[in-house]
XYZ file of C-alpha atoms in Angstrom:
783
model
C -163.991 -118.240 68.028
C -167.195 -120.011 66.923
C -167.580 -123.950 68.586
C -167.650 -125.481 64.870
C -164.158 -124.421 61.688
C -166.158 -123.781 59.095
C -163.499 -125.196 56.409
C -164.805 -124.057 53.848
C -165.060 -119.744 54.503
C -161.851 -119.996 55.748
C -159.903 -121.640 53.397
C -161.218 -119.055 50.839
C -160.722 -116.905 53.313
C -156.745 -117.474 53.578
C -155.937 -117.156 50.594
C -157.488 -113.581 49.597
C -156.197 -112.967 52.516
C -152.313 -114.111 51.415
C -152.619 -112.435 47.519
C -153.997 -109.109 49.139
C -150.891 -109.127 52.009
C -148.064 -110.936 49.716
C -147.838 -112.934 50.977
C -144.990 -114.887 49.117
C -144.326 -111.728 46.722
C -140.355 -112.686 46.760
C -138.483 -110.035 46.746
C -133.939 -110.567 46.660
C -134.103 -107.891 48.476
C -135.471 -110.114 50.932
C -133.148 -110.745 53.887
C -132.161 -114.325 54.451
C -130.185 -116.888 52.289
C -131.474 -117.574 48.603
C -133.609 -121.063 48.511
C -134.945 -121.555 45.146
C -136.462 -124.377 43.597
C -137.102 -126.357 41.102
C -140.528 -127.280 40.967
C -141.318 -129.840 38.607
C -143.813 -127.596 35.682
C -147.278 -129.856 35.328
C -147.367 -131.592 31.659
C -151.049 -130.253 30.386
C -152.563 -133.081 29.392
C -155.275 -133.376 31.166
C -156.582 -132.250 34.505
C -154.829 -132.456 38.128
C -154.992 -135.221 39.692
C -154.606 -137.494 43.267
C -150.987 -138.212 42.918
C -149.493 -134.283 41.786
C -151.192 -133.307 45.192
C -149.133 -135.792 47.193
C -145.735 -134.657 45.263
C -146.474 -131.123 44.387
C -148.041 -130.316 48.087
C -144.858 -132.164 49.633
C -142.316 -129.936 48.335
C -144.892 -126.774 48.878
C -144.270 -127.977 52.317
C -141.031 -128.256 51.877
C -140.944 -124.438 50.564
C -142.691 -122.929 53.405
C -139.921 -124.883 56.353
C -137.584 -123.049 54.878
C -139.458 -119.920 54.987
C -139.535 -120.387 58.629
C -136.361 -121.411 58.954
C -134.853 -117.154 57.829
C -134.235 -118.279 53.995
C -135.298 -115.766 50.779
C -137.974 -118.592 48.977
C -137.823 -118.715 45.201
C -140.825 -120.859 45.004
C -142.017 -120.585 41.095
C -144.113 -122.169 39.141
C -144.605 -123.285 35.070
C -146.608 -124.617 32.787
C -145.633 -127.519 30.553
C -147.460 -126.891 27.536
C -145.888 -127.135 24.190
C -145.525 -131.133 22.209
C -146.431 -134.841 21.690
C -149.057 -134.680 25.617
C -150.753 -130.693 24.354
C -151.115 -132.515 21.418
C -152.773 -135.737 22.179
C -154.769 -133.353 25.094
C -157.300 -131.785 22.770
C -157.253 -134.663 19.555
C -159.034 -136.098 22.648
C -160.728 -133.529 24.345
C -162.041 -132.269 20.140
C -162.558 -135.633 18.710
C -160.241 -135.223 15.649
C -156.587 -136.118 14.586
C -154.327 -132.806 14.370
C -153.413 -133.782 10.808
C -156.877 -133.638 10.294
C -156.482 -129.582 10.048
C -154.154 -127.185 9.021
C -150.915 -126.560 10.495
C -152.082 -123.624 12.129
C -155.974 -124.041 13.059
C -154.822 -126.890 14.902
C -152.260 -125.118 16.585
C -154.592 -122.283 17.635
C -156.216 -125.387 19.084
C -154.433 -125.860 21.354
C -153.383 -122.440 22.968
C -157.284 -122.652 23.398
C -156.758 -125.253 25.014
C -153.888 -125.155 27.363
C -155.134 -121.616 28.351
C -158.512 -122.784 29.932
C -156.299 -125.887 31.399
C -153.809 -123.539 33.013
C -156.390 -121.783 34.463
C -158.404 -124.916 36.185
C -154.182 -125.986 37.099
C -153.844 -122.719 39.267
C -156.967 -122.005 40.307
C -156.953 -125.825 42.502
C -153.257 -125.296 43.772
C -154.306 -122.028 44.608
C -157.088 -123.770 46.670
C -154.700 -125.915 47.982
C -152.548 -122.562 49.502
C -149.916 -123.781 47.746
C -147.342 -120.489 49.076
C -145.403 -120.244 45.745
C -145.192 -117.254 43.221
C -146.938 -117.115 40.555
C -146.022 -113.115 39.387
C -142.945 -115.990 38.517
C -145.090 -118.275 36.681
C -144.057 -119.034 33.351
C -145.603 -121.844 30.210
C -142.822 -123.491 27.684
C -145.127 -122.574 25.290
C -144.895 -118.931 25.581
C -142.383 -116.125 22.887
C -139.964 -115.698 27.046
C -139.472 -119.078 27.188
C -139.466 -120.074 23.332
C -136.275 -117.941 22.558
C -134.828 -119.089 25.552
C -134.783 -122.793 23.991
C -133.864 -121.885 21.273
C -130.776 -119.514 21.998
C -129.942 -122.659 24.333
C -130.234 -124.834 20.585
C -128.163 -122.944 19.445
C -125.680 -123.010 21.137
C -125.383 -126.492 21.714
C -124.818 -126.593 18.160
C -122.287 -123.758 18.083
C -120.437 -126.205 20.709
C -120.637 -129.117 18.569
C -123.420 -130.800 21.441
C -126.308 -130.465 18.818
C -125.882 -132.176 15.256
C -128.094 -132.946 12.528
C -128.565 -136.794 11.521
C -130.439 -139.271 9.320
C -130.260 -142.714 10.553
C -132.512 -145.040 12.109
C -134.788 -143.494 14.924
C -137.149 -145.078 17.508
C -140.842 -144.213 15.627
C -143.937 -144.336 16.850
C -146.204 -144.533 13.596
C -149.506 -143.690 16.169
C -148.188 -140.566 17.074
C -146.624 -139.955 13.908
C -143.023 -138.512 14.784
C -139.105 -139.508 16.170
C -138.832 -140.651 20.149
C -136.167 -140.919 22.632
C -134.902 -143.204 24.713
C -136.711 -142.242 27.770
C -139.472 -142.403 26.060
C -139.274 -145.841 25.517
C -141.227 -148.725 27.506
C -141.116 -152.191 27.919
C -143.610 -154.592 27.706
C -144.903 -157.811 28.426
C -145.961 -159.083 25.093
C -147.231 -162.391 24.202
C -145.490 -163.426 20.950
C -144.422 -166.585 19.572
C -140.783 -167.258 17.291
C -140.902 -168.758 13.995
C -138.870 -170.927 12.661
C -137.711 -170.591 8.896
C -135.634 -171.795 7.091
C -133.167 -169.635 4.348
C -131.074 -171.645 1.901
C -126.970 -172.173 2.199
C -124.945 -174.115 -0.632
C -128.137 -175.200 -0.961
C -129.684 -176.972 1.865
C -131.104 -175.092 5.119
C -130.189 -173.014 7.836
C -132.682 -173.149 10.122
C -133.361 -169.305 11.780
C -135.850 -168.149 14.246
C -137.583 -164.960 14.932
C -140.493 -162.988 16.407
C -140.347 -160.621 13.216
C -140.841 -162.352 10.560
C -142.641 -159.555 7.919
C -139.960 -158.017 7.900
C -137.948 -160.687 5.443
C -138.056 -158.742 2.559
C -136.103 -156.175 4.755
C -133.144 -158.718 6.252
C -129.905 -157.567 5.828
C -127.308 -160.184 7.097
C -128.004 -163.439 9.306
C -125.317 -163.658 12.072
C -124.610 -166.497 15.050
C -122.082 -166.129 17.659
C -118.496 -166.926 17.104
C -118.396 -169.640 19.146
C -120.783 -171.599 18.071
C -119.640 -174.372 16.935
C -123.199 -175.552 15.065
C -122.372 -172.310 12.712
C -118.964 -171.886 12.349
C -118.013 -172.849 9.392
C -121.490 -170.356 7.598
C -119.803 -167.385 8.380
C -118.945 -165.368 5.435
C -120.826 -167.513 3.578
C -124.296 -166.566 1.625
C -127.879 -167.462 2.352
C -131.019 -167.232 0.078
C -133.740 -165.322 1.449
C -137.262 -167.846 1.397
C -139.905 -166.525 -0.010
C -138.067 -163.514 -1.794
C -135.024 -165.138 -3.297
C -132.103 -162.574 -2.575
C -128.654 -163.342 -0.583
C -127.167 -161.971 1.822
C -124.289 -162.475 4.495
C -123.685 -164.885 7.008
C -121.966 -163.177 9.756
C -120.598 -163.291 13.524
C -121.216 -161.676 16.266
C -121.149 -161.680 20.382
C -123.965 -159.858 20.835
C -125.524 -163.445 19.406
C -127.635 -165.465 22.293
C -126.594 -168.524 21.239
C -129.135 -170.188 23.603
C -131.930 -168.408 21.994
C -134.653 -169.404 18.836
C -131.860 -171.831 16.445
C -129.189 -169.559 17.217
C -129.169 -167.771 14.042
C -130.429 -164.999 14.250
C -132.286 -162.981 10.803
C -130.686 -158.750 10.624
C -133.016 -156.635 8.832
C -133.869 -153.164 8.097
C -135.190 -152.884 11.339
C -137.120 -155.476 13.816
C -135.685 -154.390 17.109
C -132.265 -151.790 18.253
C -129.698 -154.665 17.620
C -130.858 -154.856 14.327
C -130.100 -150.931 13.585
C -126.561 -151.091 15.516
C -125.922 -153.901 12.845
C -126.630 -151.939 10.259
C -124.553 -149.179 12.057
C -121.124 -151.696 13.451
C -121.225 -153.922 9.866
C -122.407 -151.151 6.744
C -125.112 -152.714 6.214
C -127.363 -152.234 3.209
C -131.109 -150.532 3.690
C -134.130 -152.183 2.805
C -138.141 -150.510 3.492
C -140.564 -152.998 4.605
C -142.309 -150.578 7.235
C -143.358 -146.968 6.360
C -144.546 -144.057 9.278
C -147.749 -144.893 8.737
C -146.867 -148.132 10.550
C -148.034 -150.262 7.085
C -145.661 -151.925 4.717
C -144.801 -149.642 1.428
C -146.978 -151.123 -1.375
C -144.853 -151.961 -3.615
C -143.381 -154.847 -0.894
C -144.513 -158.536 -1.873
C -147.272 -160.035 -0.946
C -147.565 -157.568 1.671
C -147.798 -154.066 0.316
C -149.821 -151.693 1.729
C -151.291 -154.196 5.071
C -150.112 -152.473 8.625
C -147.925 -154.571 10.326
C -149.722 -157.588 12.267
C -151.899 -157.731 8.898
C -148.965 -158.883 7.408
C -147.255 -160.670 9.397
C -150.699 -162.818 9.768
C -149.970 -163.781 6.291
C -146.306 -163.829 6.332
C -147.104 -166.274 8.469
C -150.001 -168.560 6.419
C -147.633 -168.531 3.448
C -144.252 -169.387 4.765
C -147.186 -172.466 6.128
C -149.046 -172.677 2.983
C -145.195 -173.038 0.508
C -143.482 -175.369 3.323
C -141.871 -172.597 4.677
C -142.168 -172.407 8.146
C -140.539 -175.525 10.369
C -142.552 -174.960 12.951
C -143.984 -172.359 15.709
C -143.179 -171.164 19.585
C -145.350 -169.130 21.565
C -142.891 -166.975 24.000
C -142.863 -163.912 26.204
C -140.667 -160.955 25.334
C -140.598 -157.740 25.596
C -141.708 -155.130 23.293
C -140.850 -151.139 23.453
C -143.513 -149.129 23.373
C -144.119 -145.152 23.427
C -144.921 -144.271 26.646
C -147.478 -142.129 25.284
C -150.627 -143.365 23.459
C -147.845 -147.549 24.658
C -148.242 -148.517 20.577
C -145.865 -150.686 19.884
C -142.171 -148.808 18.845
C -140.656 -149.352 15.337
C -137.497 -148.369 14.308
C -136.976 -146.393 10.509
C -134.236 -144.075 9.406
C -135.023 -140.551 9.342
C -133.330 -137.388 9.378
C -133.921 -136.214 12.571
C -131.784 -134.102 15.120
C -130.065 -135.176 18.362
C -128.363 -134.382 21.045
C -124.698 -136.762 21.722
C -125.435 -137.642 25.551
C -122.716 -140.934 24.797
C -119.791 -138.836 24.376
C -120.314 -137.330 28.904
C -121.425 -140.029 30.124
C -118.222 -139.952 32.144
C -119.095 -135.885 33.562
C -122.996 -136.836 34.123
C -122.135 -139.598 36.452
C -119.564 -137.280 38.510
C -122.208 -135.208 38.437
C -124.780 -137.174 39.794
C -122.001 -137.617 43.352
C -122.332 -133.825 43.654
C -125.980 -133.644 44.521
C -127.796 -134.359 47.803
C -130.167 -137.035 46.770
C -132.839 -137.493 48.906
C -133.964 -141.056 49.813
C -130.029 -141.301 48.727
C -130.767 -145.401 46.658
C -132.823 -142.810 44.008
C -129.515 -142.240 42.564
C -129.413 -145.442 41.509
C -131.913 -145.635 39.661
C -130.399 -142.404 37.527
C -127.238 -144.412 37.566
C -128.042 -147.754 36.093
C -129.705 -145.447 33.248
C -126.757 -143.287 32.139
C -125.045 -146.443 32.231
C -127.267 -148.649 29.643
C -127.419 -145.083 27.411
C -127.077 -146.797 23.819
C -128.047 -143.548 21.406
C -127.460 -140.258 21.222
C -131.029 -137.815 22.786
C -133.271 -137.256 19.892
C -134.773 -134.233 20.428
C -137.080 -133.971 17.535
C -140.287 -134.914 17.162
C -142.693 -134.206 13.772
C -145.574 -132.612 15.579
C -147.287 -129.350 15.177
C -147.381 -127.591 18.676
C -144.088 -127.029 20.294
C -140.754 -124.633 19.951
C -139.998 -124.250 16.675
C -135.777 -125.905 16.008
C -134.397 -121.838 14.473
C -133.387 -124.122 11.275
C -133.972 -123.769 7.048
C -131.655 -125.861 4.461
C -130.383 -124.823 1.787
C -132.157 -126.326 -1.486
C -129.529 -127.311 -3.346
C -127.341 -128.641 -0.494
C -129.264 -129.739 2.130
C -127.090 -128.157 4.951
C -128.509 -125.878 7.533
C -129.309 -122.692 8.464
C -129.739 -120.906 11.584
C -131.285 -117.428 12.530
C -129.161 -114.759 13.885
C -130.477 -114.055 18.081
C -132.352 -110.792 17.696
C -134.813 -112.731 15.381
C -135.367 -115.277 18.402
C -138.210 -116.912 19.694
C -138.608 -117.372 15.602
C -140.813 -119.828 12.999
C -139.631 -120.261 10.736
C -142.031 -121.688 9.040
C -143.754 -118.312 9.512
C -139.759 -116.456 8.228
C -137.299 -116.705 4.987
C -133.730 -116.808 5.551
C -132.064 -113.929 4.559
C -129.431 -114.664 3.185
C -127.341 -117.441 1.037
C -125.189 -120.446 0.902
C -121.727 -121.390 1.323
C -122.842 -123.033 -1.594
C -124.485 -120.164 -3.156
C -127.884 -120.934 -3.621
C -129.828 -118.154 -1.855
C -132.698 -120.317 -1.356
C -133.807 -121.689 1.543
C -136.323 -125.121 2.644
C -137.469 -124.620 6.180
C -137.422 -127.566 8.734
C -141.042 -128.505 10.314
C -139.813 -130.272 13.107
C -139.595 -128.800 16.620
C -138.826 -130.188 19.654
C -139.620 -132.813 22.009
C -140.549 -130.709 25.343
C -138.535 -132.181 27.170
C -136.153 -130.442 25.164
C -137.420 -127.265 26.582
C -138.535 -127.534 29.487
C -135.064 -129.882 30.943
C -133.405 -125.699 31.134
C -135.693 -124.978 33.735
C -133.718 -123.153 35.719
C -132.020 -121.205 32.843
C -136.256 -119.772 32.284
C -136.032 -119.216 35.799
C -133.292 -117.045 35.533
C -134.154 -115.136 33.579
C -136.248 -112.313 35.687
C -132.052 -111.210 36.461
C -131.425 -113.511 39.339
C -128.341 -115.965 39.431
C -129.514 -119.394 40.227
C -127.731 -122.342 39.371
C -126.991 -124.134 40.970
C -130.864 -123.623 41.912
C -131.170 -125.658 45.535
C -133.964 -127.870 45.214
C -134.928 -130.310 43.076
C -138.407 -132.293 43.429
C -140.318 -134.335 41.111
C -141.140 -138.231 41.728
C -138.960 -141.358 40.472
C -140.591 -142.375 37.408
C -138.874 -139.305 35.217
C -135.695 -139.849 37.067
C -134.542 -141.137 33.622
C -136.327 -137.901 31.539
C -136.257 -134.429 33.659
C -133.525 -134.889 36.150
C -130.882 -136.833 33.924
C -131.982 -133.894 31.063
C -131.956 -131.321 33.505
C -127.886 -132.236 34.314
C -127.584 -132.841 30.588
C -128.093 -129.799 29.463
C -126.650 -127.522 32.943
C -123.406 -128.922 32.739
C -123.220 -128.348 28.287
C -124.617 -124.647 29.275
C -123.346 -124.131 32.681
C -119.961 -125.606 33.850
C -122.851 -127.123 37.010
C -124.624 -128.864 38.236
C -128.377 -127.845 37.965
C -129.483 -127.998 42.416
C -127.626 -129.489 45.405
C -130.701 -131.008 46.492
C -132.116 -133.685 44.605
C -136.298 -134.576 45.929
C -137.561 -138.199 45.137
C -141.284 -138.347 45.401
C -143.834 -142.115 45.483
C -146.300 -142.221 43.033
C -149.841 -142.677 44.885
C -151.729 -145.724 43.958
C -155.341 -146.522 43.720
C -155.253 -150.408 44.126
C -151.591 -152.784 44.251
C -149.276 -151.554 41.442
C -151.401 -149.552 39.707
C -150.033 -146.031 39.497
C -153.258 -142.719 39.534
C -152.700 -141.041 35.757
C -155.534 -138.754 33.852
C -155.025 -141.614 31.562
C -157.241 -144.131 33.824
C -160.662 -144.761 34.992
C -158.921 -144.264 38.720
C -157.877 -141.082 37.919
C -161.729 -140.233 38.785
C -160.652 -139.298 42.537
C -159.841 -135.994 42.046
C -159.077 -133.364 44.292
C -161.560 -130.590 43.157
C -164.513 -132.701 44.062
C -162.386 -134.051 48.132
C -161.151 -130.599 48.572
C -164.649 -129.997 48.492
C -165.595 -132.289 50.656
C -163.336 -132.859 52.912
C -160.949 -129.599 52.958
C -157.329 -128.602 51.501
C -155.595 -129.180 55.248
C -157.766 -132.867 55.173
C -155.732 -133.430 52.472
C -151.933 -131.432 52.990
C -152.268 -133.938 56.041
C -153.053 -137.212 53.994
C -150.142 -136.307 51.640
C -147.544 -135.863 53.837
C -147.937 -139.442 55.594
C -145.793 -141.598 53.636
C -141.359 -141.901 53.303
C -140.385 -139.831 50.900
C -139.348 -141.839 47.918
C -142.980 -145.120 48.706
C -145.706 -145.146 46.371
C -148.946 -144.678 49.210
C -152.122 -146.438 48.627
C -155.214 -143.935 48.543
C -159.011 -144.239 48.584
C -161.103 -141.337 50.670
C -161.247 -143.672 53.945
C -157.500 -142.546 54.348
C -158.888 -138.920 55.418
C -160.925 -140.000 57.989
C -157.954 -139.921 60.895
C -156.392 -136.226 59.367
C -161.043 -134.865 59.885
C -160.518 -135.921 63.569
C -156.886 -134.397 63.037
C -158.171 -130.770 61.951
C -161.456 -130.845 64.433
C -158.886 -131.937 67.282
C -156.554 -129.241 66.444
C -159.795 -126.424 67.092
C -160.845 -127.736 69.965
C -157.153 -127.472 71.092
C -157.041 -123.732 70.125
C -160.638 -123.164 71.426
C -159.174 -124.222 74.971
C -156.817 -122.698 75.648
C -157.044 -119.418 73.706
C -160.053 -119.251 75.579
C -158.222 -118.439 79.236
C -155.501 -117.001 77.207
C -158.271 -113.043 76.848
C -156.775 -111.633 79.946
C -152.304 -113.234 79.007
C -150.204 -110.791 78.987
C -147.212 -112.043 76.979
C -144.321 -109.911 77.350
C -144.429 -110.808 80.923
C -142.406 -113.903 81.686
C -144.105 -114.918 85.699
C -141.638 -118.001 87.250
C -142.248 -121.439 85.740
C -143.415 -123.901 87.846
C -141.825 -127.764 86.388
C -144.540 -128.950 84.666
C -144.910 -125.435 82.113
C -141.566 -125.847 81.583
C -141.663 -128.999 80.498
C -143.767 -128.507 78.344
C -142.089 -125.871 76.766
C -139.071 -127.651 76.673
C -141.069 -130.691 74.749
C -141.858 -127.463 72.095
C -138.280 -127.017 71.059
C -137.041 -129.982 71.275
C -140.117 -131.354 68.988
C -139.423 -128.283 66.980
C -134.730 -128.691 66.551
C -135.494 -132.053 65.649
C -138.788 -131.931 63.216
C -136.129 -129.164 61.661
C -133.588 -132.353 61.408
C -135.954 -134.489 59.453
C -137.055 -131.657 56.530
C -133.264 -130.758 56.208
C -133.439 -133.968 55.484
C -136.890 -133.825 53.068
C -137.997 -136.151 55.770
C -141.418 -134.857 55.747
C -143.992 -137.714 56.741
C -141.147 -138.150 59.904
C -141.141 -134.533 61.137
C -144.899 -134.254 60.787
C -144.910 -137.720 63.265
C -143.114 -136.468 65.478
C -145.217 -132.986 65.553
C -148.188 -135.539 66.733
C -146.984 -137.267 68.988
C -146.096 -133.587 70.749
C -149.945 -132.528 69.585
C -151.686 -135.649 70.344
C -149.766 -137.751 73.205
C -147.967 -134.525 75.315
C -149.873 -130.899 74.617
C -153.852 -132.383 74.769
C -153.665 -136.252 76.536
C -150.645 -134.327 78.895
C -150.439 -130.819 79.715
C -153.326 -129.709 79.222
C -155.525 -132.198 81.195
C -152.876 -131.254 83.807
C -153.436 -127.793 83.806
C -156.658 -127.384 83.516
C -158.281 -127.359 86.945
C -154.955 -123.989 87.415
C -156.649 -122.771 84.492
C -159.880 -122.280 85.808
C -159.349 -122.021 89.121
C -155.794 -119.788 90.726
C -158.327 -119.104 93.843
C -156.878 -122.460 94.591
C -154.040 -122.702 92.919
C -152.785 -119.141 93.308
C -153.012 -116.233 90.135
C -149.100 -116.146 89.729
C -149.690 -120.510 89.250
C -152.267 -119.455 87.050
C -150.296 -116.721 84.732
C -147.095 -119.684 84.329
C -149.963 -122.197 83.076
C -151.169 -118.980 80.899
C -147.513 -118.307 79.142
C -146.589 -122.214 78.783
C -149.733 -122.766 77.472
C -149.745 -119.310 74.777
C -146.105 -120.565 73.836
C -147.002 -124.160 73.961
C -149.906 -124.104 71.255
C -148.560 -121.252 69.191
C -145.418 -122.744 68.854
C -147.638 -126.040 68.000
C -149.513 -123.976 65.240
C -146.276 -123.323 64.268
C -145.350 -126.716 62.973
C -148.177 -127.535 62.147
C -148.542 -124.899 59.578
C -146.034 -126.379 56.721
C -149.123 -128.773 56.461
C -152.619 -126.863 57.539
C -151.779 -123.396 56.246
C -155.386 -122.617 56.794
C -156.422 -123.306 60.398
C -153.275 -122.075 61.553
C -153.604 -119.011 59.991
C -156.660 -118.712 60.460
C -156.527 -118.840 64.861
C -152.985 -117.189 64.748
C -155.367 -113.809 62.972
C -158.046 -114.811 65.788
C -156.013 -114.495 67.959
C -152.353 -114.205 68.023
C -152.476 -110.810 65.087
C -152.177 -108.809 67.347
C -150.072 -110.509 69.796
C -146.724 -110.740 67.916
C -144.904 -108.732 65.355
C -145.552 -110.792 61.700
C -148.389 -110.282 59.948
C -148.750 -113.909 59.018
C -148.139 -117.395 60.383
C -145.886 -117.810 57.837
C -143.634 -114.828 58.347
C -143.103 -116.227 61.468
C -140.265 -118.071 62.256
C -140.003 -121.721 64.895
C -138.214 -122.160 67.836
C -134.532 -123.027 66.918
C -133.063 -123.555 70.627
C -129.984 -123.107 71.640
C -130.162 -126.061 73.214
C -132.493 -128.810 75.132
C -132.650 -129.829 78.763
C -132.983 -133.508 78.800
C -134.042 -133.578 82.946
C -136.588 -132.079 81.753
C -137.601 -134.072 79.030
C -137.315 -136.858 81.312
C -139.597 -135.392 84.159
C -142.111 -134.888 82.097
C -141.845 -138.212 80.541
C -142.349 -139.765 84.479
C -144.692 -137.675 83.869
C -147.080 -138.589 81.861
C -145.737 -142.209 83.340
C -147.732 -141.117 85.696
C -151.085 -140.185 84.651
C -150.896 -143.503 81.798
C -150.933 -145.410 84.558
C -153.544 -143.914 86.890
C -155.679 -143.629 83.955
C -155.004 -147.050 82.368
C -155.724 -148.400 86.514
C -159.083 -146.530 86.223
C -160.417 -148.080 82.755
C -159.798 -151.672 84.804
C -161.640 -151.748 87.188
C -165.000 -149.513 84.877
C -163.740 -146.732 86.861
C -164.122 -143.138 85.030
C -161.852 -140.356 85.074
C -163.131 -138.461 87.340
C -164.079 -140.798 90.087
C -161.484 -140.189 93.333
C -158.412 -142.418 94.492
C -157.962 -142.821 97.890
C -153.204 -142.631 97.385
C -151.412 -142.308 93.759
C -147.808 -143.878 93.618
C -145.261 -142.481 91.816
C -141.794 -143.698 91.681
C -139.089 -141.491 90.325
C -135.533 -139.962 90.920
C -135.182 -138.769 93.796
C -133.686 -135.340 91.434
C -137.298 -135.019 90.546
C -139.053 -135.192 93.527
C -139.326 -131.214 93.942
C -140.400 -130.806 90.818
C -142.836 -133.826 91.031
C -143.525 -131.784 94.527
C -143.686 -128.937 92.935
C -146.559 -129.888 90.470
C -148.560 -132.290 93.184
C -151.030 -130.396 93.575
C -151.733 -130.369 89.065
C -151.774 -134.205 89.242
C -154.245 -134.120 92.214
C -156.474 -132.463 90.447
C -156.032 -134.526 86.840
C -155.912 -137.781 89.790
C -158.433 -136.769 91.755
C -156.140 -138.764 94.070
C -156.443 -137.501 97.914
C -152.713 -138.346 99.094
C -149.025 -139.273 96.753
C -146.903 -141.549 98.290
C -143.340 -140.820 96.469
C -141.775 -144.008 95.786
C -137.819 -142.652 94.512
C -136.235 -144.966 92.177
């Protein structure tokens, strides 16, 4: 082995070797229990950053671990390459807006852009040593997946779980599309409460609102039925200021008596409560805000203005006419679109929905059937389901997505659906052949596309396209911010389509933060810490080792300074391996010599660590498992065992040939199995060391196809003996350090205090202890 480990050459060589040998290729006929991983297909919305590496690498380590426990691991990978995120990427990269091009031209640009990014994604993940079976790769925009998505939508229609209706919907005026509740973020915003006098029986009734621009859309006033101030107003009519039309006054318990004046406007639509009251009380609709975010042209005073300008103008008019009683600055929560950050409006629109409100109990029950890692993440899901307000809106008024296989009768507007053999189908390109029940033979195609979650929520079914029965899959992994979307939606779809939960285990990862509280993302300049340059500078294994440092589910900070410790580890592993292999060239692993106590101890410690790490990894605690392996490698193997047996390896004339063989046997076993333990974290360097030396002596062609040690039991006495041995060496080094002596300085006497039952083992280890400590004599004091 070379003196220096050249990661830039070796990592590429190992990746080529894995690809050439098909090391990670899935074979359904291979021995072992199936372990299937439902990996989140990254949204093609920009370049991958260190945060993606963090969560994806942790799951990849589990794939490697399970493979080395004898499981037949199915580890596919896909790309979520359609919908609004991809469209916004194209608009940003191309410097254009989707509506500025013909639909077909914009879609062609989307296809070219996502293909480029997917190629970069795959190259990056490969350079990180991901043990993915790329032959099982999928794209959510591919014809194959479009067919699956459309088939499952039609199944929901037949079940009565997917339906179309016109109703108030969350609408992004920037992206020009409807959105679902799960895509709604909330943010604190500075605003103002405007106190405006409505007229009741000729007298003013003070009403407070943050949306004065919606005065023309006001259809009702509400007060709390328990509010004695306004009890006499319920059932009467009020005159709307500026616009002079009458509206009813009703009562509802949702009105906060301590908010504003205690009397509130219901306008179409200021917020979700307005939308709920609109439906609950069968109120009329008065159009104010259009889908493009402007006020309708026919609205007096503010027609054609954008919302902020309209609000400013109405406030000016109210003040001018003496109708603004007072104005209070407040901070309140506003709904924003998670994709663009713009404020959300609510407008009526014809959309497609999946029924989720009727199934909340079943969705909560499903959470109890899934193993959550860490367990506290389950409560996030439960809170989300319990607080759902609307069915899931799955239609988007966009371009690059999976089309609805739907047309509408030109006469009666009833929807008609594609036949299964037509799928995948784009109604804008294919005419419906047939007649409506009303007799009409002319049909209008649906132009909306599926919400991207409507397709990525069926990844278990997409993965079954290869002929495997997977549901429930073994494990899904993702970061905690998409529990409300990907976790929830997939549970919904799985229960509807299969009657079963989608996976047995959920592994929820944390975020990577650039600084306190700031998530690294594609939209922030902090994503300049991009993995490609980090890999080129520091190596894939260094980055992977770092990703395994955090406790599952917790957020962690990153800066390049964090990589100093992983780099020191790689150097130590290389140097320790070089030393060991240098003394193993004449070793025959087929012969088992009589082992000395120190050699038996290190073997036992390796076995104990393997068992402990496996227990933690079955619980998805990657960081805790790695720390246990680190303890074995640094303190037991390097600091203690290697130092203890050095002279025995160098000087068989003093310690005997059999003593050297005993050390060689333990050294071989310990190093090989330490490499196996670390191979899930740092696959390149461990594979290279294995190929350089162990491959000729072991049956597996790759270390990643080898098995971890699985001891039937652990000899606790040997482990305890080893701990006492470490204490002896620690005290010896402390003694010399405190006296400014070199570690090679001689000692007249070394005193060992140990339990009587260890006396024989210490006597057998005496030559090693003397060689390591340079002690002339050793005195034993039994405890």
